Short mmCIF file of C-alpha atoms and ligand atoms in Angstrom, two decimals:
data_model
loop_
_atom_site.label_atom_id
_atom_site.label_comp_id
_atom_site.label_asym_id
_atom_site.label_seq_id
_atom_site.Cartn_x
_atom_site.Cartn_y
_atom_site.Cartn_z
CA UNK V 1 93.57 219.27 75.78
CA UNK V 2 92.97 222.63 77.57
CA UNK V 3 95.38 225.23 79.16
CA UNK V 4 94.47 226.63 82.79
CA UNK V 5 93.97 223.42 84.24
CA UNK V 6 92.87 223.01 87.71
CA UNK V 7 93.52 220.47 90.54
CA UNK V 8 90.40 218.50 89.32
CA UNK V 9 90.21 219.27 85.74
CA UNK V 10 93.92 218.04 84.93
CA UNK V 11 92.81 214.28 85.49
CA UNK V 12 90.39 214.14 82.63
CA UNK V 13 92.93 215.91 80.40
CA UNK V 14 95.42 213.48 80.94
CA UNK V 15 93.20 210.51 80.49
CA UNK V 16 91.91 211.71 77.23
CA UNK V 17 95.62 211.59 76.16
CA UNK V 18 95.24 207.68 75.80
CA UNK V 19 92.31 208.20 73.47
CA UNK V 20 94.46 207.21 70.52
CA UNK V 21 95.76 203.92 72.03
CA UNK V 22 95.14 201.21 69.82
CA UNK V 23 95.02 198.57 72.35
CA UNK V 24 91.70 199.08 74.47
CA UNK V 25 93.12 197.27 77.54
CA UNK V 26 96.37 199.52 77.48
CA UNK V 27 93.93 202.76 77.53
CA UNK V 28 91.93 201.21 80.24
CA UNK V 29 95.00 200.45 82.28
CA UNK V 30 96.45 204.00 82.06
CA UNK V 31 93.04 205.87 82.42
CA UNK V 32 92.52 203.80 85.73
CA UNK V 33 96.15 204.45 86.73
CA UNK V 34 96.07 208.00 86.28
CA UNK V 35 92.85 208.28 88.11
CA UNK V 36 93.90 206.46 91.26
CA UNK V 37 97.41 208.20 91.26
CA UNK V 38 95.65 211.56 90.87
CA UNK V 39 93.23 210.67 93.66
CA UNK V 40 96.06 209.63 95.94
CA UNK V 41 97.99 212.71 95.52
CA UNK V 42 94.91 214.87 96.13
CA UNK V 43 93.68 212.84 99.12
CA UNK V 44 96.90 212.71 100.95
CA UNK V 45 97.69 216.58 99.54
CA UNK V 46 100.96 215.17 98.58
CA UNK V 47 103.83 218.03 98.84
CA UNK V 48 106.54 218.53 96.13
CA UNK V 49 109.07 217.45 98.72
CA UNK V 50 107.28 213.97 99.24
CA UNK V 51 106.81 213.49 95.58
CA UNK V 52 110.51 214.42 95.06
CA UNK V 53 111.54 211.76 97.75
CA UNK V 54 109.35 209.04 96.08
CA UNK V 55 110.89 209.64 92.77
CA UNK V 56 114.64 209.40 94.40
CA UNK V 57 113.29 206.19 96.07
CA UNK V 58 112.42 204.55 92.88
CA UNK V 59 115.41 205.80 91.38
CA UNK V 60 117.37 203.89 93.90
CA UNK V 61 115.37 200.92 93.45
CA UNK V 62 116.21 200.84 89.60
CA UNK V 63 119.90 201.39 90.36
CA UNK V 64 120.25 198.41 92.77
CA UNK V 65 118.33 196.17 90.28
CA UNK V 66 120.24 193.63 88.33
CA UNK V 67 119.20 190.16 86.93
CA UNK V 68 119.79 188.70 90.34
CA UNK V 69 118.86 191.60 92.69
CA UNK V 70 115.34 192.14 91.98
CA UNK V 71 114.49 195.05 94.03
CA UNK V 72 111.36 196.37 91.98
CA UNK V 73 110.25 192.54 92.44
CA UNK V 74 110.94 192.87 96.31
CA UNK V 75 108.94 196.29 96.33
CA UNK V 76 105.95 194.51 94.74
CA UNK V 77 106.12 191.92 97.35
CA UNK V 78 106.41 193.98 100.51
CA UNK V 79 103.74 196.06 99.39
CA UNK V 80 101.38 193.21 98.98
CA UNK V 81 100.90 193.60 95.18
CA UNK V 82 102.71 190.57 94.21
CA UNK V 83 100.20 188.36 96.30
CA UNK V 84 97.40 190.58 95.29
CA UNK V 85 97.80 189.91 91.49
CA UNK V 86 98.17 186.10 92.28
CA UNK V 87 94.91 186.41 94.40
CA UNK V 88 93.08 188.24 91.58
CA UNK V 89 94.01 185.48 88.93
CA UNK V 90 94.52 182.26 90.68
CA UNK V 91 91.15 181.15 92.55
CA UNK V 92 92.18 179.65 95.80
CA UNK V 93 90.86 176.59 97.54
CA UNK V 94 89.95 174.95 94.13
CA UNK V 95 91.03 171.38 93.79
CA UNK V 96 94.38 172.49 92.31
CA UNK V 97 97.35 173.42 94.27
CA UNK V 98 97.35 176.90 95.46
CA UNK V 99 99.80 179.27 93.91
CA UNK V 100 101.90 181.99 95.65
CA UNK V 101 104.41 184.65 94.56
CA UNK V 102 107.46 184.04 92.57
CA UNK V 103 110.08 185.68 94.73
CA UNK V 104 112.97 187.85 93.59
CA UNK V 105 115.56 184.61 93.84
CA UNK V 106 114.23 182.56 90.67
CA UNK V 107 117.17 182.42 88.10
CA UNK V 108 116.76 181.27 84.50
CA UNK V 109 120.18 179.89 84.10
CA UNK V 110 119.68 176.85 86.84
CA UNK V 111 121.00 173.55 85.84
CA UNK V 112 118.79 170.78 84.17
CA UNK V 113 119.22 167.65 86.31
CA UNK V 114 118.08 163.89 86.40
CA UNK V 115 115.84 162.95 89.02
CA UNK V 116 117.78 161.67 92.07
CA UNK V 117 120.34 164.41 91.90
CA UNK V 118 122.01 166.20 94.64
CA UNK V 119 121.18 169.78 93.87
CA UNK V 120 122.88 171.36 97.06
CA UNK V 121 125.91 172.42 94.73
CA UNK V 122 128.13 171.20 97.49
CA UNK V 123 126.74 173.74 100.02
CA UNK V 124 126.64 172.17 103.53
CA UNK V 125 123.69 171.43 105.56
CA UNK V 126 121.29 169.08 106.92
CA UNK V 127 120.32 166.43 103.85
CA UNK V 128 116.87 166.91 102.59
CA UNK V 129 115.03 164.41 100.35
CA UNK V 130 112.26 165.81 98.41
CA UNK V 131 109.66 163.51 96.69
CA UNK V 132 107.20 165.16 94.51
CA UNK V 133 104.10 163.73 92.42
CA UNK V 134 102.31 165.69 89.63
CA UNK V 135 98.87 165.12 88.96
CA UNK V 136 96.02 166.65 87.20
CA UNK V 137 92.60 167.34 89.03
CA UNK V 138 91.37 163.53 88.31
CA UNK V 139 94.44 162.41 90.21
CA UNK V 140 95.87 161.03 86.81
CA UNK V 141 99.84 161.62 86.78
CA UNK V 142 101.14 164.17 84.63
CA UNK V 143 104.52 162.93 82.98
CA UNK V 144 106.92 165.05 81.27
CA UNK V 145 106.15 168.06 83.38
CA UNK V 146 109.14 170.48 83.73
CA UNK V 147 109.43 171.59 87.66
CA UNK V 148 111.91 174.27 88.63
CA UNK V 149 112.92 174.32 92.44
CA UNK V 150 115.14 176.71 94.33
CA UNK V 151 115.60 177.37 98.09
CA UNK V 152 118.04 178.88 100.72
CA UNK V 153 120.72 177.15 102.66
CA UNK V 154 120.64 176.46 106.33
CA UNK V 155 121.37 180.16 107.09
CA UNK V 156 118.68 181.41 105.02
CA UNK V 157 120.98 182.68 101.88
CA UNK V 158 120.23 181.73 98.56
CA UNK V 159 123.15 180.94 96.04
CA UNK V 160 122.96 184.63 94.25
CA UNK V 161 123.44 186.07 97.93
CA UNK V 162 126.75 184.74 98.41
CA UNK V 163 128.59 185.13 95.10
CA UNK V 164 132.09 185.30 96.74
CA UNK V 165 131.50 182.10 98.62
CA UNK V 166 130.10 180.11 95.74
CA UNK V 167 132.28 181.80 93.11
CA UNK V 168 129.18 182.69 91.16
CA UNK V 169 128.25 179.21 90.95
CA UNK V 170 124.38 178.37 91.26
CA UNK V 171 123.23 175.81 93.95
CA UNK V 172 120.28 174.58 95.68
CA UNK V 173 118.37 175.13 92.30
CA UNK V 174 117.34 172.91 89.43
CA UNK V 175 115.22 171.87 86.71
CA UNK V 176 113.64 168.39 86.68
CA UNK V 177 111.17 166.41 84.61
CA UNK V 178 108.51 164.23 85.67
CA UNK V 179 108.71 160.64 85.10
CA UNK V 180 105.73 158.24 83.68
CA UNK V 181 103.99 158.30 87.00
CA UNK V 182 104.51 162.13 87.55
CA UNK V 183 107.16 161.67 90.01
CA UNK V 184 110.26 163.84 90.57
CA UNK V 185 112.77 163.63 93.34
CA UNK V 186 116.14 165.40 94.48
CA UNK V 187 118.39 165.74 97.32
CA UNK V 188 119.46 168.85 98.72
CA UNK V 189 119.90 170.52 101.89
CA UNK V 190 117.38 171.74 104.34
CA UNK V 191 116.54 175.64 104.10
CA UNK V 192 115.73 177.87 106.85
CA UNK V 193 113.67 180.89 107.71
CA UNK V 194 115.12 184.36 106.71
CA UNK V 195 114.78 188.07 106.35
CA UNK V 196 114.03 189.62 102.58
CA UNK V 197 116.98 191.79 101.77
CA UNK V 198 116.98 194.80 103.72
CA UNK V 199 120.31 196.45 102.47
CA UNK V 200 118.71 198.31 99.68
CA UNK V 201 115.78 200.87 99.42
CA UNK V 202 112.93 198.27 100.21
CA UNK V 203 115.09 197.83 103.79
CA UNK V 204 114.11 201.61 104.49
CA UNK V 205 110.59 200.99 104.07
CA UNK V 206 110.57 198.04 106.53
CA UNK V 207 112.47 200.05 109.16
CA UNK V 208 110.42 203.00 108.65
CA UNK V 209 107.31 201.03 109.43
CA UNK V 210 109.19 198.95 112.02
CA UNK V 211 107.85 195.98 110.04
CA UNK V 212 109.58 192.45 110.32
CA UNK V 213 111.46 191.52 107.29
CA UNK V 214 111.18 187.57 107.84
CA UNK V 215 109.72 184.70 105.82
CA UNK V 216 108.96 181.36 107.13
CA UNK V 217 111.25 178.62 105.88
CA UNK V 218 110.15 177.29 102.25
CA UNK V 219 110.81 175.60 99.08
CA UNK V 220 110.07 177.18 95.83
CA UNK V 221 108.59 175.53 92.84
CA UNK V 222 107.49 176.47 89.36
CA UNK V 223 105.65 173.77 87.33
CA UNK V 224 105.06 173.80 83.57
CA UNK V 225 103.31 170.99 81.70
CA UNK V 226 101.60 171.10 78.13
CA UNK V 227 97.90 171.23 78.62
CA UNK V 228 97.97 172.67 81.95
CA UNK V 229 98.17 176.08 83.71
CA UNK V 230 101.75 176.90 84.75
CA UNK V 231 102.01 176.80 88.66
CA UNK V 232 104.28 178.91 90.84
CA UNK V 233 104.06 177.80 94.27
CA UNK V 234 106.09 177.28 97.51
CA UNK V 235 105.85 174.62 100.55
CA UNK V 236 106.14 175.85 103.93
CA UNK V 237 107.44 174.05 107.08
CA UNK V 238 104.68 173.19 109.44
CA UNK V 239 106.22 174.55 112.89
CA UNK V 240 108.06 177.66 111.38
CA UNK V 241 107.82 180.72 113.99
CA UNK V 242 107.09 183.02 111.08
CA UNK V 243 104.49 181.25 109.25
CA UNK V 244 101.72 183.62 110.28
CA UNK V 245 104.13 186.70 109.92
CA UNK V 246 105.39 186.47 106.10
CA UNK V 247 106.81 189.71 105.23
CA UNK V 248 105.55 189.48 101.85
CA UNK V 249 102.07 187.83 102.72
CA UNK V 250 102.93 184.73 100.57
CA UNK V 251 102.42 181.96 103.42
CA UNK V 252 99.14 179.79 102.78
CA UNK V 253 97.84 177.10 105.03
CA UNK V 254 97.06 174.74 102.05
CA UNK V 255 100.75 174.90 101.16
CA UNK V 256 102.08 173.93 104.90
CA UNK V 257 104.11 170.65 104.82
CA UNK V 258 105.93 168.37 107.29
CA UNK V 259 109.56 168.47 107.18
CA UNK V 260 109.89 165.21 108.78
CA UNK V 261 112.89 164.80 110.75
CA UNK V 262 114.94 161.23 110.85
CA UNK V 263 118.00 160.26 113.00
CA UNK V 264 121.29 159.32 111.79
CA UNK V 265 121.41 155.59 111.18
CA UNK V 266 118.09 155.57 109.35
CA UNK V 267 117.90 154.95 105.64
CA UNK V 268 117.07 157.73 103.19
CA UNK V 269 114.33 157.30 100.45
CA UNK V 270 117.16 157.03 97.81
CA UNK V 271 118.42 153.96 99.95
CA UNK V 272 121.41 155.70 101.40
CA UNK V 273 121.95 154.67 104.86
CA UNK V 274 122.64 158.13 106.52
CA UNK V 275 125.25 158.66 109.24
CA UNK V 276 123.79 162.14 110.10
CA UNK V 277 120.08 163.36 110.71
CA UNK V 278 118.04 164.26 107.32
CA UNK V 279 114.95 165.57 106.58
CA UNK V 280 112.07 164.16 104.42
CA UNK V 281 109.43 166.14 102.57
CA UNK V 282 106.91 164.56 100.28
CA UNK V 283 104.14 166.77 98.41
CA UNK V 284 101.35 166.06 95.45
CA UNK V 285 101.03 168.92 92.95
CA UNK V 286 97.68 169.38 91.46
CA UNK V 287 97.57 171.07 88.19
CA UNK V 288 94.69 172.87 86.52
CA UNK V 289 93.91 172.22 82.89
CA UNK V 290 94.76 174.75 80.50
CA UNK V 291 92.20 177.53 80.59
CA UNK V 292 90.48 175.94 83.42
C1 BEZ Z 1 111.39 184.18 98.26
O1 BEZ Z 1 110.91 183.61 98.71
O2 BEZ Z 1 112.36 183.84 97.98
C2 BEZ Z 1 111.23 185.77 98.79
C3 BEZ Z 1 109.83 186.37 98.30
C4 BEZ Z 1 109.76 187.88 98.23
C5 BEZ Z 1 110.72 188.69 98.86
C6 BEZ Z 1 112.04 187.91 99.01
C7 BEZ Z 1 112.17 186.62 98.97
FE1 FE Z 2 112.29 181.96 99.16
#
């Protein structure tokens, strides 16, 4: 450590303070972070005013963040960091199902349900029947996989965004388990494209840049099975107008699926004769072996 630091020498002085870290990875992360943040400040000739604004922005991100309103996750999402981290850690185009970002609307307290359950939680909308199969990279069924799913309603709102309407009940989300043939299935309602929340500090970034806030219509899935890598992914509606313009960069061609429309009078996959139009979606999820 020295006094009389300069604009250049301060970087190494700060980095050296991490020499005592016992964890080499922690040390590597901080030394590199300091390098990049200092380089950034020097490169853009950051003013004191701009830095105070940035600190105020992050303070407000923290202030609006709750267990069901994850503004820090949203910030990472709209800056592309969530998808970048996913791309770094998951090879895309392998024989397994591609992953994508988690998003801010996953809730741990979701109900566990039996296959075939109606998970709409009483929210009205176009009925949607989902049938999934979970297999390994040899196509063998994975029994006992735990599958989380969650999605928006037909107006593009998640349950946690309508606490007054739902009286804080959870809806359109559940945890299921695959049967001996690796299958899981449920009934719900069709989701819709939606804007990411713009009523918090992240909305200011989107408006400042004249950016679209829209996400294409999708269903979320998070799969866990013993002996396999966990998989966080989404399935996107093929004919969605925002597929190529996802505000959080998460849409992938390999995850596009047909939401097949059926007319009233046709029979649903669960044998129900439907007196209203409905949609069917089917997908096979391929899991990578642990460490694979
Ligand atoms: C979502 O898909 O739920 C989501 C992802 C990123 C930002 C906002 C929402
Ligand atoms: Fe979503």
